[in-house]
Coordinates of C-alpha atoms in Angstrom, one line a residue:
M1 CA -26.0 -18.2 36.5
I2 CA -26.8 -21.1 34.3
C3 CA -24.0 -23.2 32.7
V4 CA -24.0 -24.2 29.2
C5 CA -24.9 -27.7 30.1
G6 CA -28.1 -26.4 31.6
N7 CA -27.1 -26.8 35.4
P8 CA -27.1 -23.9 37.9
M9 CA -23.7 -22.7 38.6
H10 CA -22.3 -22.1 42.3
R11 CA -20.4 -18.9 43.2
H12 CA -16.8 -19.8 43.4
G13 CA -15.2 -16.8 44.9
N14 CA -15.2 -13.1 44.2
R15 CA -12.6 -10.4 44.2
R16 CA -12.3 -6.5 43.7
S17 CA -9.9 -5.0 41.3
P18 CA -8.9 -1.3 40.7
V19 CA -9.7 -0.4 37.1
L20 CA -10.2 2.8 35.0
D21 CA -13.8 3.6 34.4
Y22 CA -15.7 6.3 32.6
D23 CA -18.9 8.1 33.7
D24 CA -20.6 11.3 33.0
G25 CA -17.8 12.4 30.6
V26 CA -15.0 11.8 33.1
F27 CA -12.2 9.1 33.4
S28 CA -11.8 8.0 36.9
P29 CA -10.4 5.2 39.1
A30 CA -12.9 2.7 40.3
E31 CA -13.2 -0.9 41.7
A32 CA -14.6 -3.7 39.6
A33 CA -16.3 -6.6 41.3
V34 CA -15.5 -10.0 39.7
S35 CA -17.4 -12.9 40.7
R36 CA -16.4 -16.4 39.7
F37 CA -18.9 -19.4 39.3
L38 CA -18.4 -23.2 39.0
C39 CA -20.7 -25.9 37.5
P40 CA -20.8 -28.8 39.9
R41 CA -21.8 -31.0 37.0
C42 CA -19.4 -30.3 34.3
G43 CA -16.8 -28.3 36.2
K44 CA -16.8 -25.4 33.8
T45 CA -16.2 -22.1 35.3
S46 CA -17.4 -18.5 34.4
R47 CA -17.1 -15.0 35.6
R48 CA -19.4 -12.0 35.9
E49 CA -17.9 -8.4 36.2
E50 CA -19.4 -5.2 37.3
P51 CA -18.6 -3.0 35.5
E52 CA -17.8 -5.1 32.4
L53 CA -14.2 -5.1 31.7
Q54 CA -12.2 -4.8 28.5
A55 CA -10.4 -8.1 27.8
G56 CA -6.7 -7.8 28.6
F57 CA -7.0 -4.2 30.1
R58 CA -7.5 -2.9 33.6
M59 CA -10.4 -0.7 32.5
S60 CA -14.2 -1.0 31.9
V61 CA -15.6 -1.5 28.3
R62 CA -17.1 1.9 28.6
A63 CA -13.8 3.5 29.5
A64 CA -12.4 1.7 26.5
D65 CA -14.9 2.9 24.3
A66 CA -14.4 6.4 25.4
L67 CA -10.7 6.2 25.0
V68 CA -11.0 5.1 21.6
G69 CA -13.4 7.9 20.8
V70 CA -10.9 10.4 22.2
A71 CA -8.0 8.9 20.4
L72 CA -9.8 9.4 17.2
D73 CA -10.3 13.0 18.0
E74 CA -7.2 13.9 19.6
G75 CA -4.7 11.2 18.9
I76 CA -3.2 8.6 21.1
G77 CA -1.3 11.3 23.2
G78 CA -4.6 13.1 23.8
A79 CA -6.4 10.2 24.8
A80 CA -3.6 9.2 27.2
S81 CA -3.6 12.7 28.7
A82 CA -7.3 12.8 29.0
A83 CA -7.5 9.6 31.1
S84 CA -4.1 10.1 32.8
I85 CA -2.6 6.8 31.7
D86 CA 0.4 5.9 29.6
R87 CA 0.5 6.2 25.9
S88 CA 1.4 2.6 25.5
S89 CA -1.8 1.4 27.1
V90 CA -3.9 3.5 24.7
S91 CA -1.8 2.3 21.8
R92 CA -2.3 -1.4 22.8
L93 CA -6.1 -0.8 23.3
V94 CA -6.3 0.8 19.7
S95 CA -4.6 -2.1 18.3
A96 CA -6.5 -4.6 19.8
R97 CA -9.8 -2.9 18.7
A98 CA -8.2 -2.8 15.2
E99 CA -7.4 -6.5 15.2
E100 CA -11.1 -7.4 16.4
Y101 CA -12.3 -5.5 13.3
L102 CA -9.9 -7.1 10.9
A103 CA -10.9 -10.7 12.4
S104 CA -14.6 -9.8 11.8
K105 CA -14.3 -8.4 8.2
D106 CA -13.1 -10.1 4.9
R107 CA -10.8 -8.1 2.7
P108 CA -12.3 -6.9 -0.6
E109 CA -12.6 -9.3 -3.5
L110 CA -10.3 -6.9 -5.7
A111 CA -7.9 -5.1 -3.3
R112 CA -5.8 -2.0 -4.1
L113 CA -2.7 -1.5 -2.1
S114 CA -1.2 2.0 -1.8
A115 CA 1.4 3.6 0.6
E116 CA 0.2 6.7 2.3
S117 CA 2.1 8.5 5.0
A118 CA 4.2 5.5 6.0
N119 CA 1.0 3.4 6.2
I120 CA -0.2 0.6 3.7
V121 CA -3.9 1.3 2.9
V122 CA -6.0 -1.5 1.6
S123 CA -9.0 -0.2 -0.5
D124 CA -11.7 -1.9 -2.6
A125 CA -10.3 -1.5 -6.0
M126 CA -13.7 -1.1 -7.6
S127 CA -15.4 1.5 -5.2
G128 CA -12.2 3.1 -4.0
H129 CA -13.3 2.9 -0.3
A130 CA -10.5 2.3 2.1
V131 CA -11.1 -1.0 4.0
A132 CA -8.0 -1.2 6.5
C133 CA -4.6 0.1 7.3
F134 CA -1.4 -1.5 8.1
D135 CA 1.9 -0.1 9.6
R136 CA 4.1 -1.9 7.1
L137 CA 4.1 -4.2 4.2
D138 CA 5.9 -7.0 6.0
N139 CA 3.4 -7.1 8.9
P140 CA 2.5 -10.7 9.0
I141 CA -1.2 -9.9 9.6
L142 CA -1.5 -8.1 6.2
P143 CA -0.8 -11.3 3.9
N144 CA -2.6 -13.6 6.2
W145 CA -5.7 -11.3 6.1
L146 CA -5.4 -10.8 2.4
S147 CA -5.4 -14.4 1.9
R148 CA -8.8 -15.0 3.7
P149 CA -11.0 -16.7 2.5
T150 CA -9.3 -17.4 -0.9
P151 CA -6.3 -16.1 -2.6
P152 CA -6.5 -12.4 -3.5
V153 CA -6.4 -10.2 -6.5
I154 CA -4.1 -7.3 -5.7
F155 CA -3.7 -4.0 -7.5
P156 CA -0.6 -2.2 -5.9
D157 CA 0.4 1.2 -6.5
A158 CA 3.9 2.1 -8.1
E159 CA 5.6 2.4 -4.9
I160 CA 4.5 -1.0 -3.6
A161 CA 4.5 -2.9 -6.8
P162 CA 8.4 -3.8 -6.6
R163 CA 7.9 -5.0 -3.1
V164 CA 5.0 -7.5 -3.9
M165 CA 6.7 -9.2 -6.9
G166 CA 7.2 -12.1 -4.6
W167 CA 3.5 -12.4 -3.8
K168 CA 2.6 -13.9 -7.0
D169 CA 2.6 -17.4 -5.6
M170 CA -0.1 -16.4 -2.9
A171 CA -2.1 -13.8 -5.0
V172 CA -2.8 -12.6 -8.4
V173 CA -0.9 -9.2 -8.6
S174 CA -1.7 -6.8 -11.3
L175 CA -0.8 -3.3 -12.4
T176 CA -3.8 -1.2 -13.4
K177 CA -3.4 1.2 -16.4
H178 CA -2.9 4.2 -14.1
V179 CA 0.0 2.5 -12.3
F180 CA 1.6 1.0 -15.3
L181 CA 1.6 4.4 -16.9
S182 CA 3.3 6.0 -13.9
M183 CA 5.9 3.2 -13.8
I184 CA 6.7 3.1 -17.7
D185 CA 7.1 6.9 -17.6
G186 CA 10.8 6.8 -16.5
P187 CA 11.8 4.1 -19.0
I188 CA 10.0 6.1 -21.9
R189 CA 11.9 9.2 -20.9
R190 CA 15.2 7.3 -20.9
A191 CA 14.4 5.9 -24.4
A192 CA 13.4 9.4 -25.6
R193 CA 16.9 10.6 -24.4
K194 CA 18.5 7.9 -26.4
M195 CA 16.4 9.0 -29.5
A196 CA 17.3 12.5 -28.8
A197 CA 21.0 11.9 -29.1
L198 CA 20.3 10.7 -32.7
V199 CA 18.2 13.7 -33.8
K200 CA 20.1 16.6 -35.3
D201 CA 17.7 19.4 -34.8
G202 CA 19.8 22.0 -33.2
M203 CA 17.3 22.2 -30.0
G204 CA 19.7 20.3 -27.7
I205 CA 19.2 16.8 -26.2
D206 CA 17.3 18.0 -23.1
R207 CA 14.6 19.8 -25.1
V208 CA 14.2 17.1 -27.9
S209 CA 14.0 14.4 -25.3
E210 CA 11.4 16.3 -23.2
L211 CA 9.3 16.8 -26.4
L212 CA 9.5 13.1 -27.4
A213 CA 8.3 11.9 -24.0
S214 CA 5.6 14.4 -23.3
K215 CA 1.9 13.9 -24.0
A216 CA 0.6 16.1 -26.9
S217 CA -2.1 17.5 -24.6
S218 CA 0.6 18.9 -22.2
L219 CA 2.5 20.7 -24.9
S220 CA 2.3 24.4 -25.7
P221 CA 1.4 25.6 -29.2
R222 CA 5.1 26.4 -29.8
E223 CA 6.3 23.1 -28.5
A224 CA 3.7 21.3 -30.4
A225 CA 4.8 23.0 -33.7
D226 CA 8.5 22.0 -32.8
L227 CA 7.6 18.5 -32.3
A228 CA 5.6 18.3 -35.5
R229 CA 8.5 19.6 -37.4
M230 CA 11.0 17.3 -35.7
A231 CA 8.7 14.3 -36.1
A232 CA 7.5 14.8 -39.6
P233 CA 6.2 11.8 -41.7
G234 CA 9.0 9.7 -42.7
T235 CA 11.5 10.7 -40.0
P236 CA 13.0 8.6 -37.3
A237 CA 11.5 10.6 -34.6
R238 CA 8.0 10.0 -36.1
N239 CA 8.6 6.3 -35.8
F240 CA 9.6 6.8 -32.3
L241 CA 6.4 8.5 -31.5
R242 CA 4.4 5.6 -33.0
L243 CA 6.3 2.9 -30.9
R244 CA 6.0 5.1 -27.9
D245 CA 2.2 5.5 -28.2
R246 CA 1.7 1.8 -28.8
F247 CA 3.4 1.1 -25.4
L248 CA 1.4 3.7 -23.8
G249 CA -1.9 2.5 -25.2
L250 CA -1.6 -1.2 -24.1
Y251 CA -4.4 -0.8 -21.6
D252 CA -6.7 0.8 -24.0
A253 CA -7.5 -2.5 -25.7
P254 CA -11.1 -3.8 -25.6
G255 CA -10.1 -7.0 -23.9
L256 CA -7.2 -8.8 -22.2
A257 CA -6.4 -11.2 -25.0
E258 CA -6.2 -8.2 -27.5
A259 CA -4.1 -6.1 -24.9
R260 CA -1.5 -9.0 -24.6
K261 CA -1.4 -9.4 -28.4
R262 CA -0.7 -5.6 -28.8
L263 CA 2.2 -6.2 -26.2
T264 CA 3.7 -9.0 -27.9
D265 CA 3.4 -7.2 -31.4
T266 CA 4.9 -4.1 -30.1
V267 CA 7.9 -5.8 -28.4
N268 CA 8.5 -7.8 -31.6
D269 CA 8.5 -4.6 -33.7
C270 CA 11.3 -3.2 -31.6
T271 CA 14.1 -4.6 -33.8
D272 CA 17.6 -3.3 -34.9
V273 CA 18.2 0.2 -33.7
W274 CA 14.8 0.5 -32.3
K275 CA 15.7 -2.5 -30.0
D276 CA 18.6 -0.4 -28.5
I277 CA 16.7 2.9 -28.2
F278 CA 13.7 1.3 -26.4
S279 CA 15.9 -1.0 -24.3
P280 CA 15.0 0.8 -21.0
V281 CA 11.2 0.0 -21.9
L282 CA 12.0 -3.5 -22.8
E283 CA 13.9 -4.2 -19.7
F284 CA 11.1 -2.8 -17.5
L285 CA 8.6 -5.0 -19.5
V286 CA 10.7 -8.1 -18.8
V287 CA 11.1 -7.3 -14.9
Y288 CA 7.4 -6.6 -14.4
R289 CA 5.8 -8.9 -17.0
P290 CA 4.3 -11.1 -14.5
L291 CA 2.2 -8.1 -13.3
I292 CA 1.3 -6.5 -16.6
L293 CA -2.2 -7.5 -18.1
S294 CA -2.3 -10.4 -15.6
H295 CA -6.0 -9.8 -14.7
P296 CA -8.9 -8.7 -16.9
V297 CA -10.2 -6.1 -14.2
S298 CA -6.8 -4.2 -14.5
L299 CA -8.1 -2.8 -17.8
I300 CA -11.2 -1.1 -16.1
V301 CA -10.1 -0.3 -12.5
R302 CA -10.5 3.4 -12.2
S303 CA -7.8 5.9 -11.0
P304 CA -7.1 5.7 -7.3
S305 CA -9.3 7.7 -4.8
P306 CA -7.8 10.8 -3.0
A307 CA -5.5 10.0 0.0
M308 CA -7.0 9.6 3.4
A309 CA -7.6 13.0 5.2
M310 CA -7.0 11.6 8.6
K311 CA -3.4 11.0 9.7
G312 CA -2.2 8.8 12.5
P313 CA -1.2 5.2 13.2
A314 CA -2.5 2.4 11.1
S315 CA -4.4 1.0 13.9
L316 CA -6.2 4.1 14.7
L317 CA -6.9 4.7 10.9
T318 CA -8.5 1.2 10.7
I319 CA -10.8 2.0 13.5
A320 CA -11.9 5.1 12.0
I321 CA -12.6 3.1 8.8
S322 CA -14.5 0.5 10.7
R323 CA -16.7 3.2 12.4
R324 CA -17.5 4.7 9.0
F325 CA -18.6 1.2 7.8
R326 CA -20.7 0.9 10.8
H327 CA -22.3 4.3 10.3
E328 CA -23.0 3.6 6.6
H329 CA -24.6 0.1 7.6
R330 CA -26.8 1.7 10.2
H331 CA -27.9 4.4 7.9
A332 CA -28.8 1.8 5.2
L333 CA -30.8 0.0 7.8
E334 CA -32.6 3.1 8.8
L335 CA -33.4 4.0 5.2
A336 CA -34.7 0.3 4.6
S337 CA -36.8 0.5 7.7
E338 CA -38.5 3.7 6.6
P339 CA -41.8 3.1 4.8
T340 CA -42.0 4.4 1.1
P341 CA -44.5 7.1 0.3
A342 CA -46.8 4.5 -1.5
A343 CA -46.5 2.1 1.7
S344 CA -47.5 5.0 4.0
A345 CA -50.5 5.9 1.9
R346 CA -51.9 2.4 2.3
F347 CA -52.0 2.7 6.0

């Protein structure tokens, strides 16, 4: 063995160690031969293993690879059973492999954060592809990873948004149209109920408030007729619908400056009795104002992709994602290496 300084290294001892190995589709106990070497010139040491060992574990790399593969198919418990080892060892291995992947991959430039099955999923906001999973939002690895190499732009879902309000000093946190509409729906319904208490139409507060809060496209013909009669031109209910639609249409502006102007104008137009009726909406806007219309891309980010089909611990899901990326990269390389029909014709 040659040292990094260029000098031949001398054998400096060897030992044999019991490990888990994998061969011909079977996990089995084996012995690893570990030889140590010393450079007489610079004093550096090195080691050679046969078979190659997984760092930090008493198993070969091929056994570790096979264990991770079984875990992806049958879960942590299934892998532990297949190799006749404890679940904690498999779990530690999966976590170590997930951390290796995170260390080698930067987070997306525009990151969406969503809560799925008790995990936090980080996706590319533009493509919708999941990039990594974390077991909890306060996992210190998550903000550290998101902050590399520069402060991130984060688009949280409605469940996570209240919990990342404090991140605004280390990231640009912004609500997309889809999330904004889902979060403002409750305040809009509370405002509709306040309006319904003032409408004397004989239909009852519950029915009136539901009509005032619902989208026109979701109403039946009879409901649409009742709403049209109740909110005829010149009625207070008609003005309520106008203000409601202005709030709901903030993200339909052609640009961020126009959207912010619409927000300011709509809030300013909520005066007198309308300030009281729309107080739930105005309070929501005050709380979440730092996240509303805080980044131009928030106007164009598409609705979120469907939730991940695979379930399990965050570390295992991260490995599944990493393997998908490797497969896509390998497939792209294979396509790039194939000659085009025109190129083939020339040879």
